[in-house]
Amino acid sequence: MELKIVSPQEGGFVKEIKWNNEELKAEIAEKMQEYKSLVFTEETMKDAKADRAKLNKLKTAFEDERKRIKKLCMEPYETFEKQVKEVIALIEEPIRLIDQQIKEVEERKKLEKKGQILEYYEEHIGALKGVLPFEKLFKQEYLNASKSMKSITEEMSGAIQRVNNDLDTIEGFGSKYELQIKDVYLRTLDLSSAMQEKARLEEVEQRLAEKKEEERKAQEIAAKAAASKQSEERSESEKIEETRAAEQKVEEKEPQTSPEPQLFQMDFRIWGTREQIMGLRQYLIDHNIRFGKVE
């Protein structure tokens, strides 16, 4: 089955479109040179527009002829192209059907291969199954036809052994942050990342311890200062109390007696009603003022 071109034959295709190209090019080039040297003014603007219209008309004539020739050349090709596409459409349908079946077969083979890989994982993962799931070890490239089961199992076996060794290394540190370090390792499967996490946690712990020690020292200094101040205040208070006690003892030993008030004598005469004189007399009595008759 082969496609055969009946007409035109190989030598029948148009090789060249011949026309008076060189003759026209020389004539037009000479004519165009004249236009390059022209200078138009307001008075010759009408001539300028007429020349422009003439040149545009010449340009359009060439373009129209080019398009006409192109159409004549393309008509047989466009018919041929349409016919070929119809034939190709007939071929593409079974290609799609075959391609679908090939993909189904390849997909089934990939599923079978993935099942074999999973089986190998289950047989060799051991105690790591809880921390190292199948999805962590599986790579999509394992399903490529170019990747043999031998190379896949060797790679997975090496990975399992490496993880076991790395976890033993982490446990060997005896770090209080073992769980956090393992968590980073199992997320990345990278021992260097786990070691960076270990260093980070220990650095944070050290900074916290230093801060705590600084706070303890500051509290100790504050407590000493407060105790010193309290002791000074207590000593001062005790001194005051002792002074008061001493003064009180002196007062108890030497009781003070109030001095007798100095008395004065004044003679005078008063005039008033009986009630006023009796009231004055009562005032003197109430205030312990001695009084008597003037002789």
Short mmCIF file of C-alpha atoms in Angstrom, two decimals:
data_model
loop_
_atom_site.label_atom_id
_atom_site.label_comp_id
_atom_site.label_asym_id
_atom_site.label_seq_id
_atom_site.Cartn_x
_atom_site.Cartn_y
_atom_site.Cartn_z
CA MET A 1 0.00 0.00 0.00
CA GLU A 2 1.60 3.23 -1.13
CA LEU A 3 0.56 6.71 -2.20
CA LYS A 4 1.26 7.38 -5.87
CA ILE A 5 1.10 10.86 -7.48
CA VAL A 6 -0.37 10.36 -10.97
CA SER A 7 -0.47 14.00 -12.05
CA PRO A 8 1.64 15.96 -12.18
CA GLN A 9 4.70 13.75 -12.23
CA GLU A 10 7.88 14.81 -10.44
CA GLY A 11 9.01 16.86 -13.41
CA GLY A 12 5.57 18.32 -13.95
CA PHE A 13 5.51 20.52 -10.84
CA VAL A 14 6.09 24.21 -11.38
CA LYS A 15 9.77 24.81 -10.65
CA GLU A 16 9.80 28.52 -11.41
CA ILE A 17 7.35 31.26 -12.31
CA LYS A 18 8.94 33.22 -15.13
CA TRP A 19 8.11 36.89 -15.74
CA ASN A 20 9.89 40.10 -16.79
CA ASN A 21 11.29 40.57 -13.30
CA GLU A 22 14.69 42.08 -14.13
CA GLU A 23 13.28 44.38 -16.83
CA LEU A 24 10.60 45.81 -14.53
CA LYS A 25 12.96 46.05 -11.55
CA ALA A 26 15.48 48.13 -13.52
CA GLU A 27 12.80 50.38 -14.99
CA ILE A 28 11.04 50.94 -11.66
CA ALA A 29 14.32 51.50 -9.79
CA GLU A 30 15.25 54.25 -12.25
CA LYS A 31 11.82 55.82 -11.95
CA MET A 32 11.87 55.66 -8.16
CA GLN A 33 15.21 57.46 -8.10
CA GLU A 34 13.48 60.45 -9.67
CA TYR A 35 10.94 60.57 -6.87
CA LYS A 36 13.68 60.52 -4.20
CA SER A 37 15.05 63.83 -5.45
CA LEU A 38 11.67 65.58 -5.63
CA VAL A 39 10.85 68.29 -3.07
CA PHE A 40 7.17 69.18 -2.69
CA THR A 41 5.86 72.49 -1.40
CA GLU A 42 2.43 73.79 -0.57
CA GLU A 43 2.05 74.92 -4.18
CA THR A 44 2.95 71.42 -5.55
CA MET A 45 0.98 69.46 -2.93
CA LYS A 46 -1.59 68.50 -5.57
CA ASP A 47 1.16 66.92 -7.69
CA ALA A 48 2.53 65.08 -4.63
CA LYS A 49 -0.85 63.49 -3.94
CA ALA A 50 -1.27 62.52 -7.59
CA ASP A 51 2.19 60.85 -7.64
CA ARG A 52 1.42 59.01 -4.43
CA ALA A 53 -1.85 57.69 -5.87
CA LYS A 54 -0.03 56.58 -9.05
CA LEU A 55 2.60 54.66 -7.03
CA ASN A 56 -0.04 53.03 -4.82
CA LYS A 57 -1.92 51.91 -7.93
CA LEU A 58 1.26 50.34 -9.34
CA LYS A 59 1.94 48.59 -6.03
CA THR A 60 -1.63 47.24 -5.90
CA ALA A 61 -1.32 45.88 -9.44
CA PHE A 62 1.76 43.85 -8.46
CA GLU A 63 0.10 42.60 -5.25
CA ASP A 64 -3.05 41.52 -7.06
CA GLU A 65 -1.05 39.58 -9.62
CA ARG A 66 1.02 37.91 -6.90
CA LYS A 67 -2.11 36.78 -5.08
CA ARG A 68 -3.66 35.49 -8.34
CA ILE A 69 -0.61 33.37 -9.15
CA LYS A 70 -0.42 32.07 -5.58
CA LYS A 71 -4.06 31.00 -5.75
CA LEU A 72 -3.45 29.19 -9.06
CA CYS A 73 -0.46 27.39 -7.54
CA MET A 74 -2.24 26.54 -4.27
CA GLU A 75 -5.55 25.29 -5.68
CA PRO A 76 -4.26 21.82 -6.67
CA TYR A 77 -2.26 21.57 -3.45
CA GLU A 78 -5.24 22.51 -1.25
CA THR A 79 -7.38 19.87 -2.99
CA PHE A 80 -4.59 17.33 -2.51
CA GLU A 81 -4.17 18.28 1.15
CA LYS A 82 -7.88 17.82 1.87
CA GLN A 83 -7.89 14.39 0.20
CA VAL A 84 -4.81 13.25 2.13
CA LYS A 85 -6.35 14.33 5.45
CA GLU A 86 -9.44 12.22 4.70
CA VAL A 87 -7.25 9.17 4.18
CA ILE A 88 -5.23 9.94 7.34
CA ALA A 89 -8.47 10.14 9.35
CA LEU A 90 -9.25 6.57 8.30
CA ILE A 91 -5.83 5.44 9.56
CA GLU A 92 -5.97 7.37 12.85
CA GLU A 93 -9.07 5.57 14.16
CA PRO A 94 -7.45 2.11 14.41
CA ILE A 95 -4.26 3.78 15.70
CA ARG A 96 -6.28 5.16 18.64
CA LEU A 97 -7.82 1.75 19.30
CA ILE A 98 -4.45 0.01 19.22
CA ASP A 99 -2.86 2.73 21.35
CA GLN A 100 -5.59 2.33 23.96
CA GLN A 101 -4.97 -1.42 24.18
CA ILE A 102 -1.20 -0.88 24.42
CA LYS A 103 -1.71 1.56 27.28
CA GLU A 104 -4.04 -0.88 29.06
CA VAL A 105 -1.45 -3.64 28.78
CA GLU A 106 1.35 -1.36 29.95
CA GLU A 107 -0.77 -0.12 32.87
CA ARG A 108 -1.57 -3.71 33.86
CA LYS A 109 2.14 -4.56 33.75
CA LYS A 110 2.93 -1.53 35.91
CA LEU A 111 0.32 -2.58 38.48
CA GLU A 112 1.76 -6.11 38.52
CA LYS A 113 5.26 -4.71 38.93
CA LYS A 114 4.16 -2.40 41.74
CA GLY A 115 2.55 -5.42 43.44
CA GLN A 116 5.89 -7.29 43.24
CA ILE A 117 7.70 -4.27 44.70
CA LEU A 118 5.15 -4.03 47.53
CA GLU A 119 5.55 -7.74 48.23
CA TYR A 120 9.32 -7.33 48.49
CA TYR A 121 8.80 -4.35 50.83
CA GLU A 122 6.50 -6.36 53.12
CA GLU A 123 9.03 -9.22 53.30
CA HIS A 124 12.05 -7.04 54.12
CA ILE A 125 10.82 -3.92 55.95
CA GLY A 126 10.64 -5.65 59.34
CA ALA A 127 10.37 -3.41 62.42
CA LEU A 128 10.62 -0.28 60.29
CA LYS A 129 7.13 -0.71 58.81
CA GLY A 130 5.55 1.59 61.40
CA VAL A 131 7.97 4.44 60.71
CA LEU A 132 8.95 3.87 57.08
CA PRO A 133 5.82 3.39 54.92
CA PHE A 134 5.96 1.91 51.42
CA GLU A 135 5.20 5.29 49.83
CA LYS A 136 8.37 6.69 51.39
CA LEU A 137 10.59 4.15 49.63
CA PHE A 138 8.64 3.73 46.38
CA LYS A 139 9.68 5.79 43.35
CA GLN A 140 7.52 6.22 40.25
CA GLU A 141 10.52 5.48 38.05
CA TYR A 142 10.49 1.89 39.35
CA LEU A 143 7.54 1.23 37.02
CA ASN A 144 9.53 2.09 33.88
CA ALA A 145 10.21 -0.92 31.67
CA SER A 146 13.91 -0.04 31.67
CA LYS A 147 14.07 -0.47 35.47
CA SER A 148 14.64 -4.14 36.36
CA MET A 149 13.33 -5.78 39.51
CA LYS A 150 16.89 -6.71 40.43
CA SER A 151 18.00 -3.06 40.51
CA ILE A 152 14.81 -2.04 42.35
CA THR A 153 15.20 -4.65 45.11
CA GLU A 154 18.88 -3.81 45.54
CA GLU A 155 18.02 -0.13 45.88
CA MET A 156 15.22 -0.76 48.38
CA SER A 157 17.34 -3.19 50.39
CA GLY A 158 20.12 -0.61 50.59
CA ALA A 159 17.66 2.09 51.67
CA ILE A 160 16.18 -0.11 54.43
CA GLN A 161 19.65 -0.99 55.71
CA ARG A 162 20.72 2.66 55.64
CA VAL A 163 17.64 3.75 57.62
CA ASN A 164 18.30 1.03 60.22
CA ASN A 165 21.91 2.17 60.60
CA ASP A 166 20.93 5.85 60.81
CA LEU A 167 18.30 5.15 63.49
CA ASP A 168 20.87 3.14 65.48
CA THR A 169 23.21 6.13 65.23
CA ILE A 170 20.51 8.50 66.51
CA GLU A 171 19.64 6.17 69.40
CA GLY A 172 23.33 5.89 70.24
CA PHE A 173 23.46 9.57 71.12
CA GLY A 174 21.16 8.97 74.09
CA SER A 175 19.72 12.44 73.58
CA LYS A 176 16.66 13.62 75.49
CA TYR A 177 15.46 14.91 72.10
CA GLU A 178 15.60 11.51 70.42
CA LEU A 179 11.93 11.55 69.38
CA GLN A 180 12.21 14.99 67.74
CA ILE A 181 15.45 14.01 65.96
CA LYS A 182 13.89 10.78 64.66
CA ASP A 183 10.84 12.69 63.48
CA VAL A 184 13.00 14.97 61.33
CA TYR A 185 14.99 12.01 60.02
CA LEU A 186 11.93 9.95 59.08
CA ARG A 187 10.43 12.95 57.25
CA THR A 188 13.60 13.59 55.25
CA LEU A 189 15.52 10.28 55.41
CA ASP A 190 18.58 12.52 55.71
CA LEU A 191 20.90 11.98 58.68
CA SER A 192 22.57 15.38 58.26
CA SER A 193 19.18 17.12 58.61
CA ALA A 194 18.52 15.11 61.77
CA MET A 195 21.92 16.13 63.18
CA GLN A 196 21.15 19.76 62.44
CA GLU A 197 17.90 19.39 64.40
CA LYS A 198 19.81 17.81 67.30
CA ALA A 199 22.28 20.72 67.35
CA ARG A 200 19.44 23.25 67.16
CA LEU A 201 17.53 21.71 70.07
CA GLU A 202 20.67 21.49 72.23
CA GLU A 203 21.54 25.11 71.44
CA VAL A 204 18.01 26.19 72.44
CA GLU A 205 18.34 24.21 75.68
CA GLN A 206 21.71 25.84 76.43
CA ARG A 207 20.34 29.34 75.79
CA LEU A 208 17.36 28.63 78.08
CA ALA A 209 19.68 27.29 80.81
CA GLU A 210 21.89 30.38 80.55
CA LYS A 211 18.86 32.63 80.72
CA LYS A 212 17.51 30.72 83.72
CA GLU A 213 20.89 30.99 85.49
CA GLU A 214 21.00 34.73 84.80
CA GLU A 215 17.48 35.11 86.22
CA ARG A 216 18.47 33.04 89.29
CA LYS A 217 21.53 35.21 89.92
CA ALA A 218 19.46 38.37 89.46
CA GLN A 219 16.86 37.07 91.94
CA GLU A 220 19.62 36.10 94.39
CA ILE A 221 21.17 39.59 94.18
CA ALA A 222 17.73 41.19 94.62
CA ALA A 223 16.98 38.93 97.60
CA LYS A 224 20.30 39.82 99.24
CA ALA A 225 19.68 43.52 98.66
CA ALA A 226 16.18 43.23 100.11
CA ALA A 227 17.46 41.26 103.12
CA SER A 228 20.21 43.84 103.69
CA LYS A 229 17.73 46.68 103.50
CA GLN A 230 15.34 44.86 105.84
CA SER A 231 18.20 44.20 108.27
CA GLU A 232 19.19 47.88 108.22
CA GLU A 233 15.57 48.93 108.76
CA ARG A 234 15.25 46.40 111.62
CA SER A 235 18.46 47.65 113.26
CA GLU A 236 17.28 51.24 113.02
CA SER A 237 13.90 50.26 114.43
CA GLU A 238 15.56 48.35 117.27
CA LYS A 239 17.72 51.38 118.07
CA ILE A 240 14.64 53.59 118.23
CA GLU A 241 12.86 51.07 120.47
CA GLU A 242 15.88 50.81 122.74
CA THR A 243 16.05 54.59 123.02
CA ARG A 244 12.35 54.76 123.85
CA ALA A 245 12.70 52.01 126.40
CA ALA A 246 15.64 53.79 128.04
CA GLU A 247 13.73 57.06 128.16
CA GLN A 248 10.76 55.28 129.66
CA LYS A 249 12.94 53.73 132.38
CA VAL A 250 14.36 57.15 133.22
CA GLU A 251 10.85 58.56 133.45
CA GLU A 252 9.81 55.70 135.73
CA LYS A 253 12.83 56.25 137.98
CA GLU A 254 12.44 60.07 138.16
CA PRO A 255 8.75 60.93 138.20
CA GLN A 256 8.09 64.49 137.26
CA THR A 257 5.99 66.74 139.49
CA SER A 258 3.91 69.51 138.07
CA PRO A 259 5.01 72.95 139.42
CA GLU A 260 2.50 74.90 141.52
CA PRO A 261 0.92 77.72 139.53
CA GLN A 262 1.86 81.26 140.61
CA LEU A 263 -0.97 83.08 142.34
CA PHE A 264 -1.75 86.81 141.94
CA GLN A 265 -3.90 89.07 144.13
CA MET A 266 -6.18 91.84 142.85
CA ASP A 267 -8.60 94.02 144.79
CA PHE A 268 -11.49 95.53 142.95
CA ARG A 269 -15.08 96.63 143.49
CA ILE A 270 -18.05 95.66 141.34
CA TRP A 271 -21.56 96.95 140.80
CA GLY A 272 -24.36 94.71 139.54
CA THR A 273 -27.70 93.10 140.22
CA ARG A 274 -28.05 90.34 142.72
CA GLU A 275 -28.28 87.75 140.00
CA GLN A 276 -25.10 89.07 138.32
CA ILE A 277 -23.16 89.15 141.55
CA MET A 278 -24.33 85.64 142.44
CA GLY A 279 -23.35 84.43 138.97
CA LEU A 280 -19.88 85.96 139.33
CA ARG A 281 -19.51 84.28 142.69
CA GLN A 282 -20.44 80.91 141.14
CA TYR A 283 -17.89 81.42 138.31
CA LEU A 284 -15.12 82.01 140.83
CA ILE A 285 -16.08 78.90 142.74
CA ASP A 286 -16.23 76.77 139.54
CA HIS A 287 -12.72 77.87 138.52
CA ASN A 288 -11.13 77.43 141.92
CA ILE A 289 -10.44 81.15 142.29
CA ARG A 290 -10.09 82.27 145.86
CA PHE A 291 -11.97 85.39 146.85
CA GLY A 292 -12.95 87.32 150.00
CA LYS A 293 -14.13 90.64 151.38
CA VAL A 294 -12.01 93.70 150.98
CA GLU A 295 -11.38 95.27 154.43
#
